[in-house]
Amino acid sequence: MKNILKKAVIPVAGWGTRLLPATKSQPKEMLPIVDKPAVQYVVEEAINSGIEDILFVTGRGKRAIEDYFDYAIELEKELEEKGKTDLLQVVRGISEMVKFFYVRQKIAKGLGDAVFHAKDFVNNEPFGVLLADDIIDSQTPCLKQMEEVFERYHSPVIAVMEVPESETYLYGIVSGERIEHNTYRVNDLVEKPDPAYAPSNLAIVGRYILDSKIFNALQNTLPGKGGEIQLTDAIRDLLQEEEVYAYIFEGNRFDVGEKEGFLKANIAFALKRKDLGEEIKKYIKEITETLD
Ligand code: G1P
């Protein structure tokens, strides 16, 4: 399959209030899931989906992300001198994964505004948007699954999952006509509706494939939910111009931007590790037994 999606945007300007106080003086995206910062899982998903250029939309207090994906000259020298070649390879490999670009969102005006900052970077090509709060554990990377839908319909694709009706107020919600087992043609989108007003229970997860038409829509999008420029609202405007598809992805999604999802992700990824899995499983069994 020819890879037509080469660019991805990862907005990382958000505050991380749901993980305070841990995020008071460090980016939430740098908190570790086992031994890698959360954002690295998302970067790896992008790379494993064929992405070659990644733009981070950053903000104040997010310099640690830039440093992480840069060379760490002193550290590398130290590891080299001490003959710790395995670690040296890990550390250097991180800065050579892919081409990284950065732009700063000076005022946090919402996800739509963050994506608007990618206009010059995108330069009329289709592009992926990956929200760093959503880590998706799947056999085929989620973005890759979506690329197949994009190639079939040549239109924007949003990842969705079914949620309990009582939880619609936490997500952008889409409704549409089912055209394939896992795919819908979207006819409406609402950002975080109360359950009484939700058009369905199909919730947007932080993965999008968009094209440059979104920038015109964003330019005209007024502040919506929470007084912010919402990407959901801009995609809704886009429906007047082109079709948009929603795809129920295969995989497990963790919202690592809040405590429960963050802890669950740590447990799930630790259990999958060859060097940790058995021990952690044994430990969970032990402590849960003492709780009963
Ligand atoms: C954002 C989007 C929302 C989407 C969610 C997925 O909201 O605005 O439509 O459902 O990501 O994680 P946030 O959770 O960043 O407020």
Tab-separated table of C-alpha atoms and ligand atoms in Angstrom:
chain	number	residue	atom	x	y	z
A	1	MET	CA	0.000	0.000	0.000
A	2	LYS	CA	1.366	3.409	-0.962
A	3	ASN	CA	1.839	5.605	2.038
A	4	ILE	CA	0.099	8.912	1.403
A	5	LEU	CA	0.036	10.146	4.975
A	6	LYS	CA	3.428	11.544	5.881
A	7	LYS	CA	2.706	14.332	8.332
A	8	ALA	CA	1.257	14.290	11.808
A	9	VAL	CA	0.423	16.935	14.368
A	10	ILE	CA	0.563	16.272	18.101
A	11	PRO	CA	-0.923	19.073	20.212
A	12	VAL	CA	0.778	19.174	23.627
A	13	ALA	CA	-0.066	22.625	24.943
A	14	GLY	CA	-2.728	21.526	27.490
A	15	TRP	CA	-2.226	22.059	31.203
A	16	GLY	CA	-2.855	18.603	32.590
A	17	THR	CA	-5.086	19.800	35.410
A	18	ARG	CA	-6.572	16.331	35.860
A	19	LEU	CA	-3.156	15.056	36.947
A	20	LEU	CA	-2.228	17.830	39.350
A	21	PRO	CA	-0.104	18.163	41.391
A	22	ALA	CA	2.177	15.831	39.344
A	23	THR	CA	1.888	18.196	36.378
A	24	LYS	CA	2.527	21.420	38.281
A	25	SER	CA	6.060	21.809	36.962
A	26	GLN	CA	6.368	19.154	34.260
A	27	PRO	CA	4.419	18.370	31.094
A	28	LYS	CA	1.791	15.661	31.549
A	29	GLU	CA	3.046	14.153	28.284
A	30	MET	CA	6.374	13.372	29.972
A	31	LEU	CA	4.892	11.295	32.797
A	32	PRO	CA	6.047	7.715	32.367
A	33	ILE	CA	3.935	4.777	31.316
A	34	VAL	CA	6.260	2.080	32.720
A	35	ASP	CA	9.589	3.552	31.551
A	36	LYS	CA	8.717	5.713	28.547
A	37	PRO	CA	7.023	9.116	28.585
A	38	ALA	CA	3.369	8.925	27.544
A	39	VAL	CA	4.016	11.035	24.441
A	40	GLN	CA	6.497	8.492	23.096
A	41	TYR	CA	3.760	5.887	22.695
A	42	VAL	CA	1.865	8.311	20.481
A	43	VAL	CA	4.995	9.207	18.497
A	44	GLU	CA	5.682	5.493	17.980
A	45	GLU	CA	2.111	4.931	16.759
A	46	ALA	CA	2.626	7.723	14.219
A	47	ILE	CA	5.957	6.325	13.042
A	48	ASN	CA	4.568	2.789	12.807
A	49	SER	CA	1.816	4.229	10.623
A	50	GLY	CA	4.376	5.610	8.162
A	51	ILE	CA	4.567	9.203	9.404
A	52	GLU	CA	7.825	10.964	8.509
A	53	ASP	CA	7.350	14.484	9.931
A	54	ILE	CA	5.837	15.276	13.321
A	55	LEU	CA	4.821	18.751	14.446
A	56	PHE	CA	4.340	19.338	18.157
A	57	VAL	CA	2.094	22.254	18.993
A	58	THR	CA	3.597	23.205	22.336
A	59	GLY	CA	3.111	25.926	24.892
A	60	ARG	CA	4.813	27.388	27.934
A	61	GLY	CA	6.249	24.814	30.299
A	62	LYS	CA	6.656	22.155	27.599
A	63	ARG	CA	10.374	22.494	26.865
A	64	ALA	CA	11.062	19.048	28.371
A	65	ILE	CA	9.335	17.514	25.332
A	66	GLU	CA	11.713	19.278	22.916
A	67	ASP	CA	14.712	18.284	25.014
A	68	TYR	CA	13.546	14.688	25.129
A	69	PHE	CA	13.456	14.320	21.358
A	70	ASP	CA	16.755	16.235	20.920
A	71	TYR	CA	20.284	14.842	21.322
A	72	ALA	CA	21.497	14.683	24.919
A	73	ILE	CA	25.176	15.242	24.120
A	74	GLU	CA	26.589	15.164	27.684
A	75	LEU	CA	24.559	12.135	28.685
A	76	GLU	CA	25.532	10.285	25.516
A	77	LYS	CA	29.206	11.063	26.104
A	78	GLU	CA	28.953	9.775	29.658
A	79	LEU	CA	27.235	6.552	28.565
A	80	GLU	CA	29.812	6.052	25.817
A	81	GLU	CA	32.726	6.515	28.219
A	82	LYS	CA	31.221	4.055	30.684
A	83	GLY	CA	30.640	1.509	27.906
A	84	LYS	CA	26.864	1.453	28.442
A	85	THR	CA	26.182	0.899	24.786
A	86	ASP	CA	22.654	-0.509	25.170
A	87	LEU	CA	21.460	2.577	27.015
A	88	LEU	CA	23.369	4.815	24.624
A	89	GLN	CA	21.477	3.297	21.718
A	90	VAL	CA	18.125	3.794	23.462
A	91	VAL	CA	18.885	7.421	24.323
A	92	ARG	CA	20.230	8.324	20.882
A	93	GLY	CA	17.511	6.383	19.076
A	94	ILE	CA	14.830	8.619	20.599
A	95	SER	CA	16.220	11.728	18.913
A	96	GLU	CA	16.592	9.969	15.573
A	97	MET	CA	13.144	8.375	15.370
A	98	VAL	CA	11.707	10.808	12.865
A	99	LYS	CA	11.862	14.521	11.918
A	100	PHE	CA	10.421	16.704	14.684
A	101	PHE	CA	9.078	20.236	14.281
A	102	TYR	CA	7.736	22.611	16.911
A	103	VAL	CA	5.403	25.572	16.992
A	104	ARG	CA	4.144	27.341	20.094
A	105	GLN	CA	0.552	28.144	20.849
A	106	LYS	CA	0.982	31.341	22.845
A	107	ILE	CA	-2.508	31.347	24.321
A	108	ALA	CA	-4.402	28.131	25.050
A	109	LYS	CA	-7.503	28.767	22.937
A	110	GLY	CA	-8.535	25.167	22.413
A	111	LEU	CA	-7.768	22.130	20.273
A	112	GLY	CA	-9.082	23.776	17.108
A	113	ASP	CA	-6.711	26.689	17.574
A	114	ALA	CA	-3.815	24.302	18.264
A	115	VAL	CA	-4.484	22.456	14.996
A	116	PHE	CA	-4.725	25.786	13.150
A	117	HIS	CA	-1.073	26.355	14.104
A	118	ALA	CA	-0.177	23.448	11.793
A	119	LYS	CA	-1.359	25.265	8.641
A	120	ASP	CA	2.087	26.080	7.204
A	121	PHE	CA	3.557	22.727	8.202
A	122	VAL	CA	0.775	20.807	6.491
A	123	ASN	CA	0.988	22.699	3.218
A	124	ASN	CA	-2.023	21.159	1.449
A	125	GLU	CA	-1.222	17.544	2.291
A	126	PRO	CA	-3.506	15.235	4.265
A	127	PHE	CA	-2.286	14.915	7.843
A	128	GLY	CA	-2.889	12.998	11.036
A	129	VAL	CA	-3.742	14.551	14.389
A	130	LEU	CA	-2.901	12.486	17.455
A	131	LEU	CA	-3.916	13.654	20.918
A	132	ALA	CA	-1.283	12.679	23.439
A	133	ASP	CA	-3.836	11.953	26.193
A	134	ASP	CA	-5.097	8.981	24.215
A	135	ILE	CA	-2.787	5.995	24.085
A	136	ILE	CA	-4.102	3.174	21.951
A	137	ASP	CA	-2.784	-0.334	22.338
A	138	SER	CA	-3.552	-2.299	19.185
A	139	GLN	CA	-2.042	-4.836	16.817
A	140	THR	CA	-2.251	-2.511	13.838
A	141	PRO	CA	-1.541	1.087	14.895
A	142	CYS	CA	-4.806	3.039	15.098
A	143	LEU	CA	-3.640	5.717	12.642
A	144	LYS	CA	-2.656	2.990	10.175
A	145	GLN	CA	-6.135	1.432	10.450
A	146	MET	CA	-7.614	4.857	9.701
A	147	GLU	CA	-5.341	5.348	6.683
A	148	GLU	CA	-7.025	2.402	5.026
A	149	VAL	CA	-10.399	4.101	5.427
A	150	PHE	CA	-8.923	7.377	4.163
A	151	GLU	CA	-7.575	5.665	1.071
A	152	ARG	CA	-10.964	4.112	0.350
A	153	TYR	CA	-13.009	7.294	0.664
A	154	HIS	CA	-10.456	10.117	0.139
A	155	SER	CA	-12.118	12.111	2.907
A	156	PRO	CA	-11.355	12.986	6.529
A	157	VAL	CA	-11.581	10.146	9.037
A	158	ILE	CA	-12.188	10.381	12.791
A	159	ALA	CA	-11.544	7.530	15.218
A	160	VAL	CA	-14.540	6.734	17.421
A	161	MET	CA	-15.586	4.258	20.064
A	162	GLU	CA	-18.902	3.442	21.674
A	163	VAL	CA	-19.323	4.829	25.185
A	164	PRO	CA	-22.086	4.485	27.779
A	165	GLU	CA	-24.752	7.149	27.172
A	166	SER	CA	-24.053	8.679	30.580
A	167	GLU	CA	-20.498	9.569	29.414
A	168	THR	CA	-21.237	11.582	26.283
A	169	TYR	CA	-20.448	14.845	28.099
A	170	LEU	CA	-16.761	13.828	28.163
A	171	TYR	CA	-16.291	13.517	24.390
A	172	GLY	CA	-17.018	14.909	21.004
A	173	ILE	CA	-19.964	12.820	19.787
A	174	VAL	CA	-20.683	11.960	16.155
A	175	SER	CA	-23.721	10.491	14.492
A	176	GLY	CA	-23.934	9.056	11.018
A	177	GLU	CA	-25.020	6.380	8.678
A	178	ARG	CA	-23.324	3.016	8.983
A	179	ILE	CA	-21.778	2.122	5.630
A	180	GLU	CA	-19.419	-0.681	6.629
A	181	HIS	CA	-19.045	-2.889	9.669
A	182	ASN	CA	-16.818	-0.349	11.429
A	183	THR	CA	-17.351	2.787	9.374
A	184	TYR	CA	-19.943	5.566	9.409
A	185	ARG	CA	-20.583	8.491	7.079
A	186	VAL	CA	-20.874	11.339	9.545
A	187	ASN	CA	-23.907	13.651	9.509
A	188	ASP	CA	-23.458	15.492	12.797
A	189	LEU	CA	-20.889	16.227	15.493
A	190	VAL	CA	-21.352	17.843	18.895
A	191	GLU	CA	-18.622	18.640	21.410
A	192	LYS	CA	-19.279	17.128	24.845
A	193	PRO	CA	-23.094	17.117	24.833
A	194	ASP	CA	-25.166	16.285	27.897
A	195	PRO	CA	-26.562	12.765	27.469
A	196	ALA	CA	-30.020	14.251	26.790
A	197	TYR	CA	-28.702	16.085	23.706
A	198	ALA	CA	-26.195	13.536	22.407
A	199	PRO	CA	-26.987	12.453	18.835
A	200	SER	CA	-25.490	8.980	19.512
A	201	ASN	CA	-22.995	7.229	21.775
A	202	LEU	CA	-20.134	7.269	19.251
A	203	ALA	CA	-17.341	9.186	20.966
A	204	ILE	CA	-14.377	10.805	19.238
A	205	VAL	CA	-11.035	9.423	20.356
A	206	GLY	CA	-7.951	11.540	19.767
A	207	ARG	CA	-7.047	10.396	16.258
A	208	TYR	CA	-8.027	12.271	13.115
A	209	ILE	CA	-6.978	12.258	9.468
A	210	LEU	CA	-7.754	15.665	7.997
A	211	ASP	CA	-6.996	17.635	4.881
A	212	SER	CA	-6.178	21.296	4.419
A	213	LYS	CA	-9.873	22.251	4.058
A	214	ILE	CA	-10.013	22.130	7.846
A	215	PHE	CA	-8.013	25.372	8.047
A	216	ASN	CA	-10.701	27.412	6.281
A	217	ALA	CA	-13.273	25.890	8.585
A	218	LEU	CA	-11.127	26.643	11.640
A	219	GLN	CA	-10.622	30.225	10.551
A	220	ASN	CA	-14.368	30.758	10.761
A	221	THR	CA	-15.027	28.669	13.863
A	222	LEU	CA	-16.272	30.675	16.828
A	223	PRO	CA	-15.459	29.721	20.405
A	224	GLY	CA	-17.686	26.821	21.455
A	225	LYS	CA	-17.791	24.531	24.472
A	226	GLY	CA	-15.758	25.986	27.342
A	227	GLY	CA	-15.175	29.199	25.343
A	228	GLU	CA	-12.546	27.364	23.238
A	229	ILE	CA	-12.134	26.923	19.484
A	230	GLN	CA	-13.229	23.312	19.124
A	231	LEU	CA	-11.905	21.017	16.400
A	232	THR	CA	-15.237	19.154	16.583
A	233	ASP	CA	-17.115	22.331	15.567
A	234	ALA	CA	-14.762	22.948	12.623
A	235	ILE	CA	-15.217	19.375	11.384
A	236	ARG	CA	-18.969	19.897	11.627
A	237	ASP	CA	-18.645	22.954	9.333
A	238	LEU	CA	-16.560	20.849	6.978
A	239	LEU	CA	-19.586	18.603	6.403
A	240	GLN	CA	-21.014	21.324	4.150
A	241	GLU	CA	-18.044	20.915	1.822
A	242	GLU	CA	-17.028	17.291	1.984
A	243	GLU	CA	-17.849	13.924	3.462
A	244	VAL	CA	-16.336	12.887	6.772
A	245	TYR	CA	-16.067	9.313	8.025
A	246	ALA	CA	-16.012	7.894	11.534
A	247	TYR	CA	-14.182	4.646	12.120
A	248	ILE	CA	-14.531	2.344	15.126
A	249	PHE	CA	-10.903	1.337	15.631
A	250	GLU	CA	-9.638	-1.968	16.953
A	251	GLY	CA	-7.639	-1.687	20.142
A	252	ASN	CA	-7.681	-0.574	23.762
A	253	ARG	CA	-7.697	3.127	24.466
A	254	PHE	CA	-6.347	4.637	27.663
A	255	ASP	CA	-7.041	8.229	28.647
A	256	VAL	CA	-3.674	8.886	30.266
A	257	GLY	CA	-4.617	12.511	30.928
A	258	GLU	CA	-6.558	11.445	34.024
A	259	LYS	CA	-5.607	9.380	37.053
A	260	GLU	CA	-7.585	6.202	36.442
A	261	GLY	CA	-6.559	5.837	32.793
A	262	PHE	CA	-2.966	6.721	33.618
A	263	LEU	CA	-2.749	3.994	36.283
A	264	LYS	CA	-4.553	1.424	34.120
A	265	ALA	CA	-2.154	2.104	31.237
A	266	ASN	CA	0.822	1.589	33.532
A	267	ILE	CA	-0.558	-1.738	34.734
A	268	ALA	CA	-1.580	-2.942	31.263
A	269	PHE	CA	1.749	-2.054	29.634
A	270	ALA	CA	3.763	-3.451	32.563
A	271	LEU	CA	1.867	-6.759	32.322
A	272	LYS	CA	2.821	-7.012	28.646
A	273	ARG	CA	6.527	-6.585	29.322
A	274	LYS	CA	8.745	-9.671	29.227
A	275	ASP	CA	11.002	-8.322	31.983
A	276	LEU	CA	8.193	-7.177	34.315
A	277	GLY	CA	4.956	-8.928	33.402
A	278	GLU	CA	5.216	-12.065	35.553
A	279	GLU	CA	6.342	-10.237	38.665
A	280	ILE	CA	3.647	-7.550	38.377
A	281	LYS	CA	0.953	-10.166	37.784
A	282	LYS	CA	2.080	-12.048	40.881
A	283	TYR	CA	2.095	-8.853	42.898
A	284	ILE	CA	-1.391	-7.771	41.759
A	285	LYS	CA	-2.710	-11.208	42.721
A	286	GLU	CA	-1.066	-10.981	46.121
A	287	ILE	CA	-2.344	-7.540	47.012
A	288	THR	CA	-5.851	-8.093	45.667
A	289	GLU	CA	-6.126	-11.284	47.737
A	290	THR	CA	-5.285	-9.378	50.902
A	291	LEU	CA	-8.036	-6.875	50.022
A	292	ASP	CA	-10.807	-9.496	49.829
B	1	G1P	C1	-10.749	16.289	22.941
B	1	G1P	C2	-11.797	16.589	21.875
B	1	G1P	C3	-12.996	15.649	22.044
B	1	G1P	C4	-12.526	14.217	22.041
B	1	G1P	C5	-11.431	13.990	23.098
B	1	G1P	C6	-10.831	12.581	22.957
B	1	G1P	O1	-11.281	16.658	24.194
B	1	G1P	O2	-12.197	17.940	21.961
B	1	G1P	O3	-13.912	15.875	21.005
B	1	G1P	O4	-13.618	13.353	22.279
B	1	G1P	O5	-10.367	14.931	22.944
B	1	G1P	O6	-9.888	12.333	23.934
B	1	G1P	P1	-10.382	16.799	25.532
B	1	G1P	O7	-10.504	15.473	26.230
B	1	G1P	O8	-8.994	17.105	25.100
B	1	G1P	O9	-11.030	17.899	26.311
